[in-house]
GROMACS .gro file of C-alpha atoms in nm:
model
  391
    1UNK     CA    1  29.815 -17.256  -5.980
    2UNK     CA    2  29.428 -17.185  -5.973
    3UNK     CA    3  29.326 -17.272  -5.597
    4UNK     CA    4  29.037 -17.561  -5.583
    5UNK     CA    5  28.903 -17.646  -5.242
    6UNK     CA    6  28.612 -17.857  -5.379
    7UNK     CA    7  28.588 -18.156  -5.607
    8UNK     CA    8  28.350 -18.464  -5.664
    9UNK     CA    9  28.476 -18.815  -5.780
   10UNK     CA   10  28.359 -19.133  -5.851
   11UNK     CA   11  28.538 -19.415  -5.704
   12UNK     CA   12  28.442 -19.762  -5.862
   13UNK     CA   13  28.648 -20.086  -5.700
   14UNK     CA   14  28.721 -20.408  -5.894
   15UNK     CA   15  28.460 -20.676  -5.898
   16UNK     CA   16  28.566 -21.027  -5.763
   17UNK     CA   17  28.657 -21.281  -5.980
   18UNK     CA   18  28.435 -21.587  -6.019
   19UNK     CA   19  28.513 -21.933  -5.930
   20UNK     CA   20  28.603 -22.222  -6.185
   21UNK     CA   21  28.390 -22.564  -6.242
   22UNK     CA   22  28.714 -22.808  -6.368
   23UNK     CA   23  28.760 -23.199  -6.359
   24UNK     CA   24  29.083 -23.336  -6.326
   25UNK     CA   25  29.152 -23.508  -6.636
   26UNK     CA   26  29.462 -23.684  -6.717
   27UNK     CA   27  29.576 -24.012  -6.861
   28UNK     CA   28  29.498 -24.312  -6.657
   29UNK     CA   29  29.281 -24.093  -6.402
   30UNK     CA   30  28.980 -24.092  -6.554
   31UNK     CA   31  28.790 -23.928  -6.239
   32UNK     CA   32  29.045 -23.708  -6.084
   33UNK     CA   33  28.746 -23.515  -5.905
   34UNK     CA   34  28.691 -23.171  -5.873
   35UNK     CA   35  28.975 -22.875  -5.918
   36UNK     CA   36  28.843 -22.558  -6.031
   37UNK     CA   37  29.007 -22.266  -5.822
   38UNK     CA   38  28.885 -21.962  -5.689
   39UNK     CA   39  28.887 -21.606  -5.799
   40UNK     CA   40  29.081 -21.304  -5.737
   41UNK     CA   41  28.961 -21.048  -5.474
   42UNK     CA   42  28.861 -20.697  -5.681
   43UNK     CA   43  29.106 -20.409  -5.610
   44UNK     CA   44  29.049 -20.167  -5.394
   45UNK     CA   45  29.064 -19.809  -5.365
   46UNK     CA   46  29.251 -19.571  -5.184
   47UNK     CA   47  29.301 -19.166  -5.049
   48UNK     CA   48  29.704 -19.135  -4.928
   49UNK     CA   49  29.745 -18.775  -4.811
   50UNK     CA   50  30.056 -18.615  -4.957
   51UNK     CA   51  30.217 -18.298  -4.817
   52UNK     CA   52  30.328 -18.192  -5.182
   53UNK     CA   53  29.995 -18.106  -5.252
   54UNK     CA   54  29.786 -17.800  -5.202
   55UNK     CA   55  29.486 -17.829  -5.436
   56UNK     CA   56  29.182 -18.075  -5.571
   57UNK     CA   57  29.227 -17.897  -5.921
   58UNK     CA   58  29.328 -18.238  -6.053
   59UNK     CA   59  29.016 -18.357  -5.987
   60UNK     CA   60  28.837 -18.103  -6.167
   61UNK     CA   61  28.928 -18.301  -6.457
   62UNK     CA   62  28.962 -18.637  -6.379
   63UNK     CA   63  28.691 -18.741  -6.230
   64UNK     CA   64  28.669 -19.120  -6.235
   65UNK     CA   65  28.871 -19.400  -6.071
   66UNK     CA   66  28.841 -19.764  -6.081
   67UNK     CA   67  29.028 -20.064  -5.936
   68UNK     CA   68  29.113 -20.343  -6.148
   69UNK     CA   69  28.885 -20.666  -6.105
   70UNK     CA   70  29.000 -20.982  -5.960
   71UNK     CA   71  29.111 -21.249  -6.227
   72UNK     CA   72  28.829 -21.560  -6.263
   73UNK     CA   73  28.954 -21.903  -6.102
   74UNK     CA   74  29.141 -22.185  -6.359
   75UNK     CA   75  29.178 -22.543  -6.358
   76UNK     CA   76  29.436 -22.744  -6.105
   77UNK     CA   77  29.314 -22.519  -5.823
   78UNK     CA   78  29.442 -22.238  -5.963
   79UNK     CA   79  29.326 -21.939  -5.788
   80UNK     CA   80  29.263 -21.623  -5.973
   81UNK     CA   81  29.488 -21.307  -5.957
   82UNK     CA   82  29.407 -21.023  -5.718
   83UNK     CA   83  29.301 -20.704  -5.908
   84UNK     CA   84  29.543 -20.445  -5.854
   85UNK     CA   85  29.423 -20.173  -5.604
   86UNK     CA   86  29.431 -19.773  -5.685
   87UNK     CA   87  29.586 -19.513  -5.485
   88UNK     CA   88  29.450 -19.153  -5.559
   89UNK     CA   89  29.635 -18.872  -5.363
   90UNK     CA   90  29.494 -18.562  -5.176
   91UNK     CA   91  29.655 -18.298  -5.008
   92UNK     CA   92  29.695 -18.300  -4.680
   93UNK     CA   93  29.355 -18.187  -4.497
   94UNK     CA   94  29.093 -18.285  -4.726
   95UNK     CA   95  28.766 -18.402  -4.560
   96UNK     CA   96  28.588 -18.720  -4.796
   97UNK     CA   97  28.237 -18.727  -4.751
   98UNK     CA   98  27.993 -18.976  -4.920
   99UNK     CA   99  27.779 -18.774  -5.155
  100UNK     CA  100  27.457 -19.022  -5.137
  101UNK     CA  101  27.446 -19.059  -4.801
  102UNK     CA  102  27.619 -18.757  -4.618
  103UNK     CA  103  27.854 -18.960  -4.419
  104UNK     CA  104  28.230 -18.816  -4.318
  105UNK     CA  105  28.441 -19.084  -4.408
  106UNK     CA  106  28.710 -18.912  -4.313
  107UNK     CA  107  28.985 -18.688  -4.211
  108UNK     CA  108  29.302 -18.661  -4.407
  109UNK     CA  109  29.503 -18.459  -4.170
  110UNK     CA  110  29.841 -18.644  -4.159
  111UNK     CA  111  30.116 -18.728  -4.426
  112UNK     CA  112  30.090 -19.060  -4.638
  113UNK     CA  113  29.771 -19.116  -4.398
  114UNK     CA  114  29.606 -19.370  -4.646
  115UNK     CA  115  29.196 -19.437  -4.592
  116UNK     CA  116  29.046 -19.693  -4.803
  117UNK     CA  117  28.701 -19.534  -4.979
  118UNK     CA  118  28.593 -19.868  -5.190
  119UNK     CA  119  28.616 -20.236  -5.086
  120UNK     CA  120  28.680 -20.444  -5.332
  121UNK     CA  121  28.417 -20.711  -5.453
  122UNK     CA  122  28.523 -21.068  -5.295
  123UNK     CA  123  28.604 -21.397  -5.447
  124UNK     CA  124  28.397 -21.633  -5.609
  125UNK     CA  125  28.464 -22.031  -5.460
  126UNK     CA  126  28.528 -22.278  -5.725
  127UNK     CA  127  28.389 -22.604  -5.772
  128UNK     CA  128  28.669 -22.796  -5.512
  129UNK     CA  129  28.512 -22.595  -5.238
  130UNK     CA  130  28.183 -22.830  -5.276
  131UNK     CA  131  28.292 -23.171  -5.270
  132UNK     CA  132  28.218 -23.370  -5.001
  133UNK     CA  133  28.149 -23.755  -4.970
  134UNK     CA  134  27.830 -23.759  -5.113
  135UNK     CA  135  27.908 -23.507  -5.347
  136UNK     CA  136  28.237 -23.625  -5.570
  137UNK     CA  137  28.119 -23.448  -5.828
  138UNK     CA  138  28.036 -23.113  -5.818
  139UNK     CA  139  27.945 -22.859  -6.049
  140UNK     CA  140  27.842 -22.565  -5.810
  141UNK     CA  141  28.027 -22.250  -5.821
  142UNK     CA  142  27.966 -21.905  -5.691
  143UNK     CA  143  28.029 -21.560  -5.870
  144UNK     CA  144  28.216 -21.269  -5.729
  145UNK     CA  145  28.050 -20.975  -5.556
  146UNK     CA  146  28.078 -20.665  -5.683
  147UNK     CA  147  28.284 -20.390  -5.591
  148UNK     CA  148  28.199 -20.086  -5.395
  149UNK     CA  149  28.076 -19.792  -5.613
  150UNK     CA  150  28.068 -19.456  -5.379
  151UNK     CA  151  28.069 -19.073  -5.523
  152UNK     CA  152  28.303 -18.871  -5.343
  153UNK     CA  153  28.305 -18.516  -5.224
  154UNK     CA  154  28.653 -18.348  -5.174
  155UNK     CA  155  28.711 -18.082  -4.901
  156UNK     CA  156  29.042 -17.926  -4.891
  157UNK     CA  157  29.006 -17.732  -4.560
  158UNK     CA  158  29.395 -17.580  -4.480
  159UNK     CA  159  29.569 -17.683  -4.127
  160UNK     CA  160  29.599 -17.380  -3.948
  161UNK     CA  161  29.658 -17.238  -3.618
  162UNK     CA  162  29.478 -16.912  -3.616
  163UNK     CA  163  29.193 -16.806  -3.855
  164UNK     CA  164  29.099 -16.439  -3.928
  165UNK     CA  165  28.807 -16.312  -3.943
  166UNK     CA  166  28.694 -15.954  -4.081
  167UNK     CA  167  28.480 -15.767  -4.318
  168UNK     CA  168  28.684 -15.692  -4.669
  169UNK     CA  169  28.982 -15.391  -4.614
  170UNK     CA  170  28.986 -15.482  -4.237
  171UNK     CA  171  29.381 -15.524  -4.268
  172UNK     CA  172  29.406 -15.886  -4.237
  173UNK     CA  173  29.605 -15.968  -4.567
  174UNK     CA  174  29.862 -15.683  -4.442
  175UNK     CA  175  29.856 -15.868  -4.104
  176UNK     CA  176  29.967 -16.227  -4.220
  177UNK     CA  177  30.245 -16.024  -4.466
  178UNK     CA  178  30.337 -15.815  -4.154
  179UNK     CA  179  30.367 -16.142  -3.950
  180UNK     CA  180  30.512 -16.416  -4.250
  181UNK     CA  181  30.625 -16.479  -4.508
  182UNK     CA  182  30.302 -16.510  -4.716
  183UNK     CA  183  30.246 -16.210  -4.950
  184UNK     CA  184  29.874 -16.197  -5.057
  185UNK     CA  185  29.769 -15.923  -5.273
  186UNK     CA  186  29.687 -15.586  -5.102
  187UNK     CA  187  29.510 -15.319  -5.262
  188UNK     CA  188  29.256 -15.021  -5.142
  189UNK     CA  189  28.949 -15.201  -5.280
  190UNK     CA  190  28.719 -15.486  -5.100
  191UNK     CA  191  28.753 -15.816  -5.189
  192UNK     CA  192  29.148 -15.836  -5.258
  193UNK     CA  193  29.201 -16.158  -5.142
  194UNK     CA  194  28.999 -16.386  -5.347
  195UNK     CA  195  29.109 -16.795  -5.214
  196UNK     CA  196  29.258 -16.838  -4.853
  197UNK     CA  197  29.614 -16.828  -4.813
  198UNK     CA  198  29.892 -16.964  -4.522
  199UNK     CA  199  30.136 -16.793  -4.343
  200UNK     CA  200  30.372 -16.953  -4.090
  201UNK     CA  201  30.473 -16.727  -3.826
  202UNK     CA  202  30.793 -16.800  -3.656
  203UNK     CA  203  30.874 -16.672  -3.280
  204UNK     CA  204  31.200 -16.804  -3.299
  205UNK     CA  205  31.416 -17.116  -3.403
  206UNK     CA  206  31.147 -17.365  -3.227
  207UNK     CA  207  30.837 -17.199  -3.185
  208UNK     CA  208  30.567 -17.111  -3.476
  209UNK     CA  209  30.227 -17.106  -3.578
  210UNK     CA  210  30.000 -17.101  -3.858
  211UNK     CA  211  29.781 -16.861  -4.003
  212UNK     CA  212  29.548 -16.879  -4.248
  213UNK     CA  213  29.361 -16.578  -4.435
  214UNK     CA  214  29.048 -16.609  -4.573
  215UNK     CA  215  28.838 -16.330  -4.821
  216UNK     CA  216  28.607 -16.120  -4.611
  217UNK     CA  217  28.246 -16.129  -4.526
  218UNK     CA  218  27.969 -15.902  -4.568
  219UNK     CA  219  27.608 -15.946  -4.478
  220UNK     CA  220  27.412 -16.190  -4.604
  221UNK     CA  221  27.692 -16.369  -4.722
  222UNK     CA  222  27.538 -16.673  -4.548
  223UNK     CA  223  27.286 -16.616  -4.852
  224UNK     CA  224  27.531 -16.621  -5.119
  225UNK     CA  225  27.593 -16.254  -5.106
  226UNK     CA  226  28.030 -16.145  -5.203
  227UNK     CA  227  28.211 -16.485  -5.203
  228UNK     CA  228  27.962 -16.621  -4.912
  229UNK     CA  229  28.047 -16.824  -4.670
  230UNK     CA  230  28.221 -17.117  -4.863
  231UNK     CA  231  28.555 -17.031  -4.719
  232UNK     CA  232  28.449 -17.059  -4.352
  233UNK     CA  233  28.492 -17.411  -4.341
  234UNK     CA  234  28.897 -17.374  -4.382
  235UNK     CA  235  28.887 -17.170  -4.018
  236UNK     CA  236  28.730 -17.504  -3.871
  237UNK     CA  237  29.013 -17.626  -3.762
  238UNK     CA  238  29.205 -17.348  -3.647
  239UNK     CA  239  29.276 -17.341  -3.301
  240UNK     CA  240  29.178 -16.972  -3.239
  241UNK     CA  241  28.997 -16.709  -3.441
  242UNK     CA  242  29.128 -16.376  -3.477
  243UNK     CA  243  28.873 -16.084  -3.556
  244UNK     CA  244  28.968 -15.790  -3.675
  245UNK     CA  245  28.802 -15.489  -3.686
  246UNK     CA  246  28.867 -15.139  -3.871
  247UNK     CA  247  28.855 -14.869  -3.593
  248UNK     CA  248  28.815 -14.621  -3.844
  249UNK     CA  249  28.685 -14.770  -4.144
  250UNK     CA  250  28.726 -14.551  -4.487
  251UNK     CA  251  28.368 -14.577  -4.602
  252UNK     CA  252  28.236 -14.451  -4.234
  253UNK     CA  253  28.032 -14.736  -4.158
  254UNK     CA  254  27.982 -14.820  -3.816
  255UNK     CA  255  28.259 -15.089  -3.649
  256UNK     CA  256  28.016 -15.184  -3.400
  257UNK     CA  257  27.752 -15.302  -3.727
  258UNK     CA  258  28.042 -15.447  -3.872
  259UNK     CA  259  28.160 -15.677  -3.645
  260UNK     CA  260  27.822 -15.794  -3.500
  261UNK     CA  261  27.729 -15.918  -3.906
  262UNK     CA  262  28.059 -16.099  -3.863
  263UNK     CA  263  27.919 -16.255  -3.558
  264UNK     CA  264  27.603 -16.372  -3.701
  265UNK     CA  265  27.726 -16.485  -4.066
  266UNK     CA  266  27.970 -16.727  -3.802
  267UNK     CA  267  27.707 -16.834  -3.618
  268UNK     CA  268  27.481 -16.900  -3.917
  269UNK     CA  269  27.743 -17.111  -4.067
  270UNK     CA  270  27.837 -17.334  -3.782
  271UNK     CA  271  27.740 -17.297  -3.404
  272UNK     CA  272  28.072 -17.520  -3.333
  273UNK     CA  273  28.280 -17.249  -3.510
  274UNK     CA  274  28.063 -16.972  -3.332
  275UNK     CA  275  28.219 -17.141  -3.011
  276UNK     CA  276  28.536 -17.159  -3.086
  277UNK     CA  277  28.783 -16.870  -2.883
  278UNK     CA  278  28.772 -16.546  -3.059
  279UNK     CA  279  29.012 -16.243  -3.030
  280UNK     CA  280  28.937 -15.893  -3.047
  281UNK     CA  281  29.176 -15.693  -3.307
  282UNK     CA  282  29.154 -15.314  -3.364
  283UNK     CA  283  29.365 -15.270  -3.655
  284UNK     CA  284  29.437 -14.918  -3.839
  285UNK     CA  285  29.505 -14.781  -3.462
  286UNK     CA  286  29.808 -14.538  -3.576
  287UNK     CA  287  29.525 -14.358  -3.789
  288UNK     CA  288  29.390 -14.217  -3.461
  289UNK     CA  289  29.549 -14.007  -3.170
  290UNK     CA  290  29.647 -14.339  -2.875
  291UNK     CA  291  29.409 -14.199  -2.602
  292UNK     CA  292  29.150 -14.114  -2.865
  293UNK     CA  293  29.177 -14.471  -3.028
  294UNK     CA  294  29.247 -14.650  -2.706
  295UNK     CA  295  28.951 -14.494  -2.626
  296UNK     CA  296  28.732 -14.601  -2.910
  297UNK     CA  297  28.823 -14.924  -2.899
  298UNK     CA  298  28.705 -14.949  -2.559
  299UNK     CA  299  28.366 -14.830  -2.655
  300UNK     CA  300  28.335 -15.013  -2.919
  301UNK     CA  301  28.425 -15.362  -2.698
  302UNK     CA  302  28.138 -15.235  -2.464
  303UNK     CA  303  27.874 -15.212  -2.739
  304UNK     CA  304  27.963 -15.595  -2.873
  305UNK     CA  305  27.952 -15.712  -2.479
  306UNK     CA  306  28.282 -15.798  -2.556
  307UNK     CA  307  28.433 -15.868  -2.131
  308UNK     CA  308  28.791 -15.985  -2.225
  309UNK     CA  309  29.074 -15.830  -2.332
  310UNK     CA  310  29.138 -15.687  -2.725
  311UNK     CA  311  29.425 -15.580  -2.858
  312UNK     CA  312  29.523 -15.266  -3.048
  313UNK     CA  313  29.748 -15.292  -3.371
  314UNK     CA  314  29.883 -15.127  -3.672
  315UNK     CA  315  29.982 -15.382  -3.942
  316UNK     CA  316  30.094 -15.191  -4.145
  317UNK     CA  317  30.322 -15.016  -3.874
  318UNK     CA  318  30.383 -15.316  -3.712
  319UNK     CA  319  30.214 -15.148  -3.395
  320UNK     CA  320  30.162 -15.430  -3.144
  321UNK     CA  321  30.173 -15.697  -3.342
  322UNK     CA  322  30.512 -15.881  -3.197
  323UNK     CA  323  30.287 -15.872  -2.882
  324UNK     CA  324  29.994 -16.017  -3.022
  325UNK     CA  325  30.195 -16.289  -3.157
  326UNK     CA  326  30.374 -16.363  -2.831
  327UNK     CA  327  30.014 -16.424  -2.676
  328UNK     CA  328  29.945 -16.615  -2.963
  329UNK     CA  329  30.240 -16.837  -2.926
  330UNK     CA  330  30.152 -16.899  -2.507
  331UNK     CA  331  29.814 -16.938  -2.574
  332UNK     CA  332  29.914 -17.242  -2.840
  333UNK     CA  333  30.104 -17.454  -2.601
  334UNK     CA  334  29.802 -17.401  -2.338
  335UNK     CA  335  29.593 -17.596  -2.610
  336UNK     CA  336  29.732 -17.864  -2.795
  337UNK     CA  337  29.562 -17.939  -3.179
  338UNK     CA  338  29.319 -18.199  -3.152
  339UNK     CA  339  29.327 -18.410  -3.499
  340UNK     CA  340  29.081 -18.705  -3.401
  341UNK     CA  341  28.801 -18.724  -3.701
  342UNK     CA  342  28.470 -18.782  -3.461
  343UNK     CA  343  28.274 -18.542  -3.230
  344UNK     CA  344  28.400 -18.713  -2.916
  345UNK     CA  345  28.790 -18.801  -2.985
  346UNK     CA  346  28.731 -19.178  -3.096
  347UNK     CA  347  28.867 -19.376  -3.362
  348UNK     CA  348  28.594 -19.469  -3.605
  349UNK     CA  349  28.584 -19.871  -3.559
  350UNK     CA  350  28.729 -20.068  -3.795
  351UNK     CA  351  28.484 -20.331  -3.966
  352UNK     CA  352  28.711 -20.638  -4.097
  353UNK     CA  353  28.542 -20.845  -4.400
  354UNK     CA  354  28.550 -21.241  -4.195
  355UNK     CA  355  28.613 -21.506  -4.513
  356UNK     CA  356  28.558 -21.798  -4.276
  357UNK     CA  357  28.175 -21.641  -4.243
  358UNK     CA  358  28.158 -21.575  -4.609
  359UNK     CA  359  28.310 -21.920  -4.737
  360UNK     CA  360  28.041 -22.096  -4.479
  361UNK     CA  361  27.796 -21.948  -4.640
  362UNK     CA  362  27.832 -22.018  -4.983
  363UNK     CA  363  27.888 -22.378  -4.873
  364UNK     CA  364  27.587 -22.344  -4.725
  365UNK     CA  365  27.373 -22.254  -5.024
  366UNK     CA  366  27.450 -22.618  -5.175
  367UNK     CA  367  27.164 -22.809  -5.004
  368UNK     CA  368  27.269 -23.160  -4.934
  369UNK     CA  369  26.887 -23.272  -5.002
  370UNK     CA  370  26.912 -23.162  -5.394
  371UNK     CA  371  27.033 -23.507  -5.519
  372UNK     CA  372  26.937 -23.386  -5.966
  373UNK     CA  373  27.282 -23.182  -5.963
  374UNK     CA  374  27.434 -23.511  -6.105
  375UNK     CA  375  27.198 -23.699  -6.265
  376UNK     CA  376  27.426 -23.819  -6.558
  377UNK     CA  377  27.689 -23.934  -6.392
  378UNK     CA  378  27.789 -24.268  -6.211
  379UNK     CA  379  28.021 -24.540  -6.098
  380UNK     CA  380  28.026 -24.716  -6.358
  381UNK     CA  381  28.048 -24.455  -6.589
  382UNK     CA  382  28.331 -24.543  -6.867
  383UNK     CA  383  28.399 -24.199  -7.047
  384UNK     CA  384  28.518 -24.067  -6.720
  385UNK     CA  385  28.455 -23.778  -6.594
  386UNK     CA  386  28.402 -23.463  -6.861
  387UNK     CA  387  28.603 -23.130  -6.808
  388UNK     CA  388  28.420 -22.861  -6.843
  389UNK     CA  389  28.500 -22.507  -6.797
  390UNK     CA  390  28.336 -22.213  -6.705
  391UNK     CA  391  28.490 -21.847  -6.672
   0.00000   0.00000   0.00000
């Protein structure tokens, strides 16, 4: 299945339905007074995130959603049936941001997590809502509102552990197959791995982590230039970068060049992902003589300014890589995954809609001064009171 990491919807909720202007009209009641219901509340709509999913290409195609609308309100108080709401599903780890105005609505990072995207539009009040002692009467309804239109943007960015990071033919899609399951495609060419893939590394019957591979970077990819820098955002999450660097690279260009443009296309995409704790990997180490590449490495870690440790490995040897995961592993319990949605860990309030607010005003609307709402009706009036209805 094609891999889609990007998709924009339209979400439309269901309008409310309107209220009802009815007379009670029945034999020997001539004026039964007012009893036209209210409407139906519009559907709304809704993002469940489901763990059978790893795509948006669904999307791609279907690109419009809307909620039903809320039935209009009927004689003998009747209120009007609540439109049905809409549930579209995601995979787990899509981002939902509001095209127009830029805002991160947010963060589907758990199973079934459902987050509502489109309020429905609210009730109309019927006539019985306006009746009062002066006012016995009443023809005065109100309409519904109208639902919530938003255009969506999709962002599938994969749950991982540990994100690497490398120029193309640095090794890493031979690492996660050296280390998992996952079997991305390896070949003696750049630009192999084409979408980001997962691996699940397991220590032993309780311990794991996740890794997730993304296509390489060259310079200027922050420009556009290879596949750019699109597939950056899918390390945001990732607990711990791993960069890995070609101690002897095929094409003889210099490591020390190649990992600094690493450094810089990171940095130009996202000073929060610039920030986040990087590794230093040698791979291709069994290529060189141990002191000779122990002592390459070390030169090249001096250069960078690199002052912690790096680690030497041969994926496709296996070289030091059980070690590297071990430190992996201890370095994962030291720093549990933080899934809140905002900057600074809090849950984004919560705005409820308040009817008793909304039916207040409405009634409010009806001024108690406007005496011509009536004018052809009185007590002595002997063909009763008309029905009249009004949808």
């Amino acid at each position: 299945m094609k891999f889609v990491d990007e998709a924009r919807i339209l979400v439309v909720a269901g309008d409310g339905g309107n209220g009802c202007v009815s007379f009670r009209r029945e034999k020997y009641i001539p004026k039964g007074g007012p009893d036209g219901g209210d409407g139906g509340d519009g559907g709304d709509v809704y993002l469940l995130a489901d763990e059978n999913l790893n795509t948006l290409i669904d999307y791609r195609f279907e690109k419009s959603f809307r909620a039903e609308r809320g039935q209009n309100g009927q004689s003998r108080d009747c209120t009007g049936k609540r439109g049905q709401d809409i549930t579209i599903k995601v995979p787990v780890g899509t981002r939902v941001r509001d095209v127009a105005t830029g805002e991160i609505l947010g963060d589907m990072t758990r199973h079934e997590q459902r987050l509502m995207v489109a309020k429905g539009g609210f009730h109309g009040l019927g006539n019985t809502r306006f009746k009062s002692s002066v006012n016995r009467a009443p023809r005065q309804k109100t309409m519904g509102t109208s639902g919530e239109t938003r255009e969506l943007m999709l962002e599938l960015m994969l749950l991982a552990d540990v994100g690497m990071l490398g120029m193309p033919n640095a090794g890493k899609s031979t690492f996660i197959r050296a280390v998992s399951a996952a079997k991305p495609k390896v070949a003696d060419y750049p630009f192999t791995t084409l979408v980001p893939s997962l691996g699940v590394v397991r220590m032993d019957n309780e311990q794991s982590f996740v890794v997730a591979d993304i296509p390489g970077l060259i310079e200027g990819a922050s420009d556009g230039a290879g596949l750019g820098i699109r597939f950056l955002k899918h390390l945001e999450r990732c607990r711990v970068l791993l960069h890995l660097i070609d101690i002897c690279p095929v094409d003889e260009s210099d490591p020390v060049e190649n990992a600094r443009i690493i450094v810089n296309e990171l940095q130009q995409y996202s000073e929060k992902l610039a920030e986040k704790p990087r590794w230093l990997v040698f791979n291709k180490v069994d290529l060189l003589e141990p002191e000779e590449a122990k002592q390459r490495a070390q030169a090249i870690a001096d250069e960078l300014g690199w002052e912690g440790d790096f680690y030497m490995i041969s994926a496709i040897n296996r070289l030091g890589v059980k070690e590297l995961c071990w430190d992996i592993m201890e370095f994962m319990k030291t720093k549990p995954r933080n899934m809140s949605t905002t900057e600074d860990g809090a849950q984004p309030e919560k705005v409820e809609f308040m009817w008793d607010d909304y039916h207040k005003e409405q009634l409010e609307q009806v001024s108690e001064a406007d005496d011509d709402w009536d004018d052809d009706w009185d007590e002595d009036d002997d063909e009763g009171i008309e029905v009249i209805y009004k949808r």
